[in-house]
PDB file of C-alpha atoms in Angstrom:
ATOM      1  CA  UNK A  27     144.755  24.470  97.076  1.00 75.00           C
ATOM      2  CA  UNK A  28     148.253  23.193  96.640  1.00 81.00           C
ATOM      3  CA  UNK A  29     150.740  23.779  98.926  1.00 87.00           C
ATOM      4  CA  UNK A  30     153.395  25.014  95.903  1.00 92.00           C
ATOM      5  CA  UNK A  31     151.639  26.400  92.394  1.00 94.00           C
ATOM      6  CA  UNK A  32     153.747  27.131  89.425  1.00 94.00           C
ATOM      7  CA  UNK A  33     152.259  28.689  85.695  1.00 88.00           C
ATOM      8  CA  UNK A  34     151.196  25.948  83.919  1.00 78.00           C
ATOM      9  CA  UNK A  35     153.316  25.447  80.734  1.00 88.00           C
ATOM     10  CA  UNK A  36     154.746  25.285  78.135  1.00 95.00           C
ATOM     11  CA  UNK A  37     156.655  28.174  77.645  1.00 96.00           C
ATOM     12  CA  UNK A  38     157.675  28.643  74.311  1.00 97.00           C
ATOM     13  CA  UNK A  39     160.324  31.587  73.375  1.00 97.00           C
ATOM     14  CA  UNK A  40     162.914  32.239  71.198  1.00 97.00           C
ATOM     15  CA  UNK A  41     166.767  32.563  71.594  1.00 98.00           C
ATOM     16  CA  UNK A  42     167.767  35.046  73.509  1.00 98.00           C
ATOM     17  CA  UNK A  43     164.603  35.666  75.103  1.00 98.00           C
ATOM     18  CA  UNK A  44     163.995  36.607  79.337  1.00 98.00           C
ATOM     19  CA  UNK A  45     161.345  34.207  80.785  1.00 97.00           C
ATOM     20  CA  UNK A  46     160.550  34.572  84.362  1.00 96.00           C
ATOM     21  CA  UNK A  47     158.650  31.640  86.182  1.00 96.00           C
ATOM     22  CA  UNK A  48     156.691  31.756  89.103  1.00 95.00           C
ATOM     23  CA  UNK A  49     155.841  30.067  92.335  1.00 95.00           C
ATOM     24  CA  UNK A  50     153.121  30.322  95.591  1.00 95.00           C
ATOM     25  CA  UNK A  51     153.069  28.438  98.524  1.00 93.00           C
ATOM     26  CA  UNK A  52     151.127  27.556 101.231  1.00 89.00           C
ATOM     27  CA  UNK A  53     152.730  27.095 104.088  1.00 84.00           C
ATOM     28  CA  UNK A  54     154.434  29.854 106.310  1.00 83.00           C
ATOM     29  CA  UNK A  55     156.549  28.024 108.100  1.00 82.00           C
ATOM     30  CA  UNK A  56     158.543  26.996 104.848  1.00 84.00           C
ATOM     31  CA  UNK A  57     162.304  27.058 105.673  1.00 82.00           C
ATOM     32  CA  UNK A  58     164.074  26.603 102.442  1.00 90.00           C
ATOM     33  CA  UNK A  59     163.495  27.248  98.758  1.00 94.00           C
ATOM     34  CA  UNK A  60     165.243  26.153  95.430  1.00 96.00           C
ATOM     35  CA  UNK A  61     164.880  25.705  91.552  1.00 97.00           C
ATOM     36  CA  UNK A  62     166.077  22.588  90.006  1.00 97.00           C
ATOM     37  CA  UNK A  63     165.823  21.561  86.318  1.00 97.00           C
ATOM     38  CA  UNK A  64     164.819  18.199  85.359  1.00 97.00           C
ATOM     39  CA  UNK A  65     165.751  17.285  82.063  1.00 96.00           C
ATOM     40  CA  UNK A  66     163.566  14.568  79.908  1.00 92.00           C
ATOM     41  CA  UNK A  67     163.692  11.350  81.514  1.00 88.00           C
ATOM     42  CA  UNK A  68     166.838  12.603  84.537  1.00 93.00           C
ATOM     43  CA  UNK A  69     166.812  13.567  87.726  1.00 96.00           C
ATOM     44  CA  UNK A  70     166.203  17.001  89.173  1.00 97.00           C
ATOM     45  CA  UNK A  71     169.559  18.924  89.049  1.00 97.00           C
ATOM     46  CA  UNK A  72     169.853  21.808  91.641  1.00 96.00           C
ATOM     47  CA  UNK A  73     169.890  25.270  89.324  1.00 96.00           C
ATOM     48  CA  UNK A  74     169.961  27.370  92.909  1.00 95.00           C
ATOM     49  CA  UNK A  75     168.949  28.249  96.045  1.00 93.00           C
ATOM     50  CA  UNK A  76     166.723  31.151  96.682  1.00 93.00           C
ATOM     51  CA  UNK A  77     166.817  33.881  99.500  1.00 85.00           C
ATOM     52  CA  UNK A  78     165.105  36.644 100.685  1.00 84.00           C
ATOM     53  CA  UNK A  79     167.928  38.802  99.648  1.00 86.00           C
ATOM     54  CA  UNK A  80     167.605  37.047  95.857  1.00 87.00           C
ATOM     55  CA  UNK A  81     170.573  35.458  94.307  1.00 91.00           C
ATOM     56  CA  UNK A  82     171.623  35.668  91.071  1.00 94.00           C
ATOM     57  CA  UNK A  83     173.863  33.161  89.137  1.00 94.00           C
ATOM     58  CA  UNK A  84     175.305  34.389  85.774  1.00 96.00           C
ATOM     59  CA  UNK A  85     172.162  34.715  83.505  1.00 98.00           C
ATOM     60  CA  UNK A  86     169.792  33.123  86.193  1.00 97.00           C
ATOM     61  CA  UNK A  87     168.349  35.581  89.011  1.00 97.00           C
ATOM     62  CA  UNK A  88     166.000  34.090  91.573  1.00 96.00           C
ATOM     63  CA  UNK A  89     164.207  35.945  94.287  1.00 95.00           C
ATOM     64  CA  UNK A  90     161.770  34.882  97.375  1.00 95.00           C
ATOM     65  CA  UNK A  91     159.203  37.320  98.928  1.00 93.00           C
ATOM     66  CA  UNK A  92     158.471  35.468 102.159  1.00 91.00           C
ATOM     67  CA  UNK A  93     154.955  37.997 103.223  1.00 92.00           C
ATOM     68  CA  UNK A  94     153.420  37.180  99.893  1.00 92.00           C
ATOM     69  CA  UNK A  95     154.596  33.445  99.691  1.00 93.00           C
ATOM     70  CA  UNK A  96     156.306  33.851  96.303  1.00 92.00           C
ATOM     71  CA  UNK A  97     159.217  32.624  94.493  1.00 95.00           C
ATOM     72  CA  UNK A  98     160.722  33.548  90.858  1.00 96.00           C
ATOM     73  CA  UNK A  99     162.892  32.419  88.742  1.00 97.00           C
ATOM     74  CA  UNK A 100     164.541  34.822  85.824  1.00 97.00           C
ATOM     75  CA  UNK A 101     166.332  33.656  82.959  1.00 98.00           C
ATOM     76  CA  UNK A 102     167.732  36.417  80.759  1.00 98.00           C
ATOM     77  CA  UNK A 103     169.268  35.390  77.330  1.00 98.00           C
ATOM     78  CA  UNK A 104     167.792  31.859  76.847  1.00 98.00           C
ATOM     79  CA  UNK A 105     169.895  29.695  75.217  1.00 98.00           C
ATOM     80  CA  UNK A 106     168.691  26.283  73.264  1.00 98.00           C
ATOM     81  CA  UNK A 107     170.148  24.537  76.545  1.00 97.00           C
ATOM     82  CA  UNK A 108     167.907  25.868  78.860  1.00 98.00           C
ATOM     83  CA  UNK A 109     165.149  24.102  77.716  1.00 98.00           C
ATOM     84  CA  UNK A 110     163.796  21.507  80.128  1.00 97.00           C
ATOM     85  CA  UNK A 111     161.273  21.556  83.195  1.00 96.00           C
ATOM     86  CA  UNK A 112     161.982  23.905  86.114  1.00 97.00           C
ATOM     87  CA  UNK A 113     160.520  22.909  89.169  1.00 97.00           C
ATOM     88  CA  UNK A 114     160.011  25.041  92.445  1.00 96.00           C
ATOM     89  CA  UNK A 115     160.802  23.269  95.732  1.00 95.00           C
ATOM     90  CA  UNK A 116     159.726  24.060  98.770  1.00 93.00           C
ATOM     91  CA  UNK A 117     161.234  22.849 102.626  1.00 89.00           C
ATOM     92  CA  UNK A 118     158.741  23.407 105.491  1.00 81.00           C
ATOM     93  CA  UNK A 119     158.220  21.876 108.664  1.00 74.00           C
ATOM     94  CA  UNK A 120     155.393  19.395 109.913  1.00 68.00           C
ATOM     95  CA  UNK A 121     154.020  18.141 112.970  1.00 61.00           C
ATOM     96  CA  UNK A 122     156.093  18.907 116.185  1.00 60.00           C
ATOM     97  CA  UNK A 123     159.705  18.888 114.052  1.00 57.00           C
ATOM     98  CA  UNK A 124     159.452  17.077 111.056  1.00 72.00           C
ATOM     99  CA  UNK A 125     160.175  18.169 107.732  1.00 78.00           C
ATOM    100  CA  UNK A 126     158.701  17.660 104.345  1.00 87.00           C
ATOM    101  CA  UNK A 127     160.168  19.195 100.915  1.00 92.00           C
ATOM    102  CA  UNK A 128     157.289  19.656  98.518  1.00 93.00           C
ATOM    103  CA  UNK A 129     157.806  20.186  94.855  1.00 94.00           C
ATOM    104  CA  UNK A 130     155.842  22.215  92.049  1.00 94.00           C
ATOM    105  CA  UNK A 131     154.148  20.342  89.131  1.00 93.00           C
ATOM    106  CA  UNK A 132     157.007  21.833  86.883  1.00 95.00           C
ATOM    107  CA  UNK A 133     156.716  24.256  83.964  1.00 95.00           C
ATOM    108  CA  UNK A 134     158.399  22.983  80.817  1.00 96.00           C
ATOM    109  CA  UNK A 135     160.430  25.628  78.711  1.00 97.00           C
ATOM    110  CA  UNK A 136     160.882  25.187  75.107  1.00 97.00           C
ATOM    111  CA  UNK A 137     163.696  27.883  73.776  1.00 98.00           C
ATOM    112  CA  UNK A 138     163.624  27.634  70.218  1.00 97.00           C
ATOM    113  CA  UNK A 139     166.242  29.034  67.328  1.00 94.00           C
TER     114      UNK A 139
ATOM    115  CA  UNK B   4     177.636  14.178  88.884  1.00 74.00           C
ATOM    116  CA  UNK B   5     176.149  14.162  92.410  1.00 75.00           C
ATOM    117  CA  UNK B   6     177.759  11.271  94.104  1.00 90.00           C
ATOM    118  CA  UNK B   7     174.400   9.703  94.707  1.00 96.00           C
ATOM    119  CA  UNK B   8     173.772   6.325  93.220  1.00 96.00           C
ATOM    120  CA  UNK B   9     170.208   3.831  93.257  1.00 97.00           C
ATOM    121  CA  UNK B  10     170.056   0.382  92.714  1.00 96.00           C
ATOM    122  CA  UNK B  11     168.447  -1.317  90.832  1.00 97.00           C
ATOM    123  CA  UNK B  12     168.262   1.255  87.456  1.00 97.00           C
ATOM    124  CA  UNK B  13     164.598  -0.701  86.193  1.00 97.00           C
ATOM    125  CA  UNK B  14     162.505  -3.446  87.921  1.00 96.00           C
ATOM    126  CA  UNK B  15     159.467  -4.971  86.204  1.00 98.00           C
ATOM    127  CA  UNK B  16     157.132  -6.921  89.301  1.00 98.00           C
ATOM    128  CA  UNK B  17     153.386  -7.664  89.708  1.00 98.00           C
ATOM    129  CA  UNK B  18     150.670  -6.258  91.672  1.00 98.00           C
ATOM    130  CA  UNK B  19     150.679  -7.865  95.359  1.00 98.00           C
ATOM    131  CA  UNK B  20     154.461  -8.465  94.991  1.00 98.00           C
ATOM    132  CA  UNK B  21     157.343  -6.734  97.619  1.00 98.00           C
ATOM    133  CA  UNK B  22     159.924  -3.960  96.390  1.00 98.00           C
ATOM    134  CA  UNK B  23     163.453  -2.529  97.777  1.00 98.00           C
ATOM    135  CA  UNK B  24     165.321   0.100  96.458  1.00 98.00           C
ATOM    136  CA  UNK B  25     168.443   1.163  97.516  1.00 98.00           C
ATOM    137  CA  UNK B  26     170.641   4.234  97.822  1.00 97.00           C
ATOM    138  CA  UNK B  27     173.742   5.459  98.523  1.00 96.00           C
ATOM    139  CA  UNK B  28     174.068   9.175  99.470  1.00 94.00           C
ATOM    140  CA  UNK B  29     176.967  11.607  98.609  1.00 92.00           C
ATOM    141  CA  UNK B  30     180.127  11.850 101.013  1.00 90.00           C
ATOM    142  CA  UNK B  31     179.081  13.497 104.149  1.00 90.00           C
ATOM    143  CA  UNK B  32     175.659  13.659 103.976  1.00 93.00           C
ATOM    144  CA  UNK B  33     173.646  12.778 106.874  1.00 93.00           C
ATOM    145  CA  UNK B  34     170.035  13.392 105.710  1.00 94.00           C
ATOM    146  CA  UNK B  35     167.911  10.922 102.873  1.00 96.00           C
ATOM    147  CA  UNK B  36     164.782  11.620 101.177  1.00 96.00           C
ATOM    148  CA  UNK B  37     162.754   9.680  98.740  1.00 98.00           C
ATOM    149  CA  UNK B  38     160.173  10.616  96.122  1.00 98.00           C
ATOM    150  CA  UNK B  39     157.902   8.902  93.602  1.00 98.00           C
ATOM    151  CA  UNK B  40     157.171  11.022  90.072  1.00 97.00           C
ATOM    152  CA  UNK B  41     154.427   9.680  88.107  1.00 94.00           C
ATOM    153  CA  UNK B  42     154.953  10.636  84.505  1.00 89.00           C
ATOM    154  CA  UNK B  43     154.399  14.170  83.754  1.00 86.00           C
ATOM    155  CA  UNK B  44     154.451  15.125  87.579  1.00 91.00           C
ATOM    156  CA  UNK B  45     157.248  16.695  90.304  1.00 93.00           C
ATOM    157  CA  UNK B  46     157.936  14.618  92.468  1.00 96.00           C
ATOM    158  CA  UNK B  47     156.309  13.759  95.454  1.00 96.00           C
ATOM    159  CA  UNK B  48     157.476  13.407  99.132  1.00 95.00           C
ATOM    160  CA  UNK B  49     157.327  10.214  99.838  1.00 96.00           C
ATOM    161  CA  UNK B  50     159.887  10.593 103.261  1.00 94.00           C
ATOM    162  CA  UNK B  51     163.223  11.817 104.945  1.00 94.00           C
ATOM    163  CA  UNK B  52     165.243   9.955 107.382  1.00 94.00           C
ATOM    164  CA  UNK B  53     167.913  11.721 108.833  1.00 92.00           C
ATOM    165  CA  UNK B  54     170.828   9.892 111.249  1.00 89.00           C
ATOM    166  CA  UNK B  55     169.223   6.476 110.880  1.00 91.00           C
ATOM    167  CA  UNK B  56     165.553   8.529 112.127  1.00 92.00           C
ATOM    168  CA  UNK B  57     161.888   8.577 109.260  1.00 91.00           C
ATOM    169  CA  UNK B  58     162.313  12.732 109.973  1.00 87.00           C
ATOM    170  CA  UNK B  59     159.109  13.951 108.019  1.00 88.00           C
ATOM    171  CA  UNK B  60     156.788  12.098 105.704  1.00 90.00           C
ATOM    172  CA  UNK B  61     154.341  12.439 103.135  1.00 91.00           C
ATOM    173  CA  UNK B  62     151.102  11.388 102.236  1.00 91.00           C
ATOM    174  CA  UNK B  63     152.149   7.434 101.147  1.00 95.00           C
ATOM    175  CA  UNK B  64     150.398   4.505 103.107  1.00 96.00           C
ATOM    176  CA  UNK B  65     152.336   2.492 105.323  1.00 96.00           C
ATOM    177  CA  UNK B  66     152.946  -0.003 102.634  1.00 98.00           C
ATOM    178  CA  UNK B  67     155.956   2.767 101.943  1.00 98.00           C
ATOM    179  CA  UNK B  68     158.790   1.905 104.907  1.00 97.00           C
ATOM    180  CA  UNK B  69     162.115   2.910 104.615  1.00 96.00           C
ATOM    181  CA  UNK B  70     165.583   2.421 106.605  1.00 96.00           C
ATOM    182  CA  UNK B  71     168.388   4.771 106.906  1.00 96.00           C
ATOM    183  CA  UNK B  72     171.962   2.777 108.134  1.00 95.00           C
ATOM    184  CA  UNK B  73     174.642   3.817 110.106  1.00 94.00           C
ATOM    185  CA  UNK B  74     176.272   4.842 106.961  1.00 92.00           C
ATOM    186  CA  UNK B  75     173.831   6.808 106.090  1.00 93.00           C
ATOM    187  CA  UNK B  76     172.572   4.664 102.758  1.00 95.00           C
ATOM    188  CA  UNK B  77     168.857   3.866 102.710  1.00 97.00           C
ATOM    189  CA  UNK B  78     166.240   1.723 101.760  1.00 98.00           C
ATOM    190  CA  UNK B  79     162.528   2.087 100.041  1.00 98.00           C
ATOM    191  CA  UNK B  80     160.284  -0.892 100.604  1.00 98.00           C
ATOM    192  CA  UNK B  81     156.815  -1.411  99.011  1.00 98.00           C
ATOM    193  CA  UNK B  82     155.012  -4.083 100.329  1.00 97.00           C
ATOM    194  CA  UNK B  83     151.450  -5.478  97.958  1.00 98.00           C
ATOM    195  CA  UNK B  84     152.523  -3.562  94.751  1.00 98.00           C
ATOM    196  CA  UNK B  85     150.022  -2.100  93.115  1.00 98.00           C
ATOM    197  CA  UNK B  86     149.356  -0.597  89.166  1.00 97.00           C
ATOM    198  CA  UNK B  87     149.672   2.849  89.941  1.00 96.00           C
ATOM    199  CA  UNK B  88     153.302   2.458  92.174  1.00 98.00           C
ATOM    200  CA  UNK B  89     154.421   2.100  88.749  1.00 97.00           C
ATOM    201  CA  UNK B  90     156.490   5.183  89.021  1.00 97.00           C
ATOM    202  CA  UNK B  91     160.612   6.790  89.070  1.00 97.00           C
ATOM    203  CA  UNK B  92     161.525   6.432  92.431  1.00 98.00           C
ATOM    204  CA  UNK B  93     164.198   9.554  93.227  1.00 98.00           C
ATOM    205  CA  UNK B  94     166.373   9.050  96.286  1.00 97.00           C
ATOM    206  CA  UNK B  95     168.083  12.657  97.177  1.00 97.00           C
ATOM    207  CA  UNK B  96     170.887  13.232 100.024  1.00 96.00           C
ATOM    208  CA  UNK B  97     172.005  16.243 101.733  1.00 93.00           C
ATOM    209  CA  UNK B  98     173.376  17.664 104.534  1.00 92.00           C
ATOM    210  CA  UNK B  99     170.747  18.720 107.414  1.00 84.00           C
ATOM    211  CA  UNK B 100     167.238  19.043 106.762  1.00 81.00           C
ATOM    212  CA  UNK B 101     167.179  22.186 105.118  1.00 81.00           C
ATOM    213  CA  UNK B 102     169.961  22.046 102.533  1.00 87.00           C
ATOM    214  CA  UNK B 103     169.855  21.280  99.067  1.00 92.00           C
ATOM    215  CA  UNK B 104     169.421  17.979  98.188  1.00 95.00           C
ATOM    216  CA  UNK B 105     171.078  15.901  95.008  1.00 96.00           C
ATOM    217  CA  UNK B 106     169.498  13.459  93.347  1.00 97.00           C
ATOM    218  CA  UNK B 107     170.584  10.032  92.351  1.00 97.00           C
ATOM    219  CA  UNK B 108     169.580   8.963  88.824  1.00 96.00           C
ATOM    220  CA  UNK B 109     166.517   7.203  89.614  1.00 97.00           C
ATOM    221  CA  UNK B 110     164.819   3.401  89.916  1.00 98.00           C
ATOM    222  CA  UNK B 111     161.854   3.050  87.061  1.00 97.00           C
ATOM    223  CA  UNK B 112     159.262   0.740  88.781  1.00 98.00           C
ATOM    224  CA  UNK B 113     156.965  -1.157  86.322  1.00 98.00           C
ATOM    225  CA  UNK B 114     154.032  -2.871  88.290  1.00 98.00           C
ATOM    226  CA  UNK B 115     152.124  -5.228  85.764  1.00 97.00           C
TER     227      UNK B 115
END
């Protein structure tokens, strides 16, 4: 198993559409959680952090759910700028103090006119 | 933009050949982390160094060293390239472990 799933892709909606992504992971000792977007051929931008009390930013609402290991991401109104790959990050701790910051595979959004 | 920069942008080498990659972190962050994406993939951990210490790493051979200097820039070395290092290498900074991190634009590694 992987230690952070997300749906496979694409995702393929219209203006103006809500899509809601989604995001397991494996290890309970995870500290921290974000969504970043990575545009074609960039680097991963940070969209926003996620907490257990969920967080919303303008048309973006993310939420965690720390018992069943799950993290969303909602975007409500898509506009043609939202489309690129959102990937779900995941800080968690290894070995006697380390840390380690796994990301998802990434599930591409295509928000069409 | 994030205040993080990598050097150099592309690199062509061969297989068995030696790589560095630099990068400079944003303005009071103490904490680096570097990742290889393959094409079509998030990235992967490669490792952290935080305050000049490797913190956490991932699972990368020990071909994959790094540095971390006083000022808190840091190195990626690959030692006996091979095909499939061909890769972006993302260097991130932040502050503390758990924070977000911000991405520099990336070093595109072609191994021929």
């Amino acid at each position: 198993r992987k230690e952070v799933e997300q749906d496979p892709g694409p995702f393929n909606v219209p203006e103006g559409a809500t899509v809601a992504f989604n995001c397991t992971y494996s290890n309970s000792a995870s500290q921290s959680f974000f969504w970043y977007r990575q545009d074609c051929r960039k680097e991963p931008k940070l969209l926003m952090s996620v907490y257990s009390s969920g967080n919303e930013d303008g048309r973006f609402t993310a939420q965690l759910n720390r018992a069943s290991q799950y993290i969303s991401l909602l975007i409500r109104d898509s506009k043609l700028s939202d489309s690129a790959t959102y990937l779900c990050v995941v800080n968690g701790l290894i070995g006697t103090g380390g840390f380690k910051t796994i990301f998802g595979a990434g599930t591409r959004l295509f928000v069409k006119a | 933009e994030t205040g993080v920069t990598q050097s150099p942008t592309h690199l062509i080498k061969t297989r068995g050949q030696q790589v560095t990659l630099r990068c400079s972190s944003q303005s009071g962050h103490n904490t680096v982390s570097w990742y290889q994406q393959a094409l079509g993939q998030g990235p992967q951990f490669i490792f952290q160094y935080y305050r000049e210490e490797e913190n956490g790493r991932g699972n990368f051979p020990p071909r994959f060293s790094g540095l971390q200097f006083p000022n808190y820039s840091s190195e990626l070395n690959v030692n006996a390239l091979e095909l499939d290092d061909s890769a972006l290498y993302l260097c991130a900074s932040s502050r503390g472990l758990e924070n977000e991190q911000f991405f520099g634009p990336g070093t595109r590694l072609t191994v021929l």
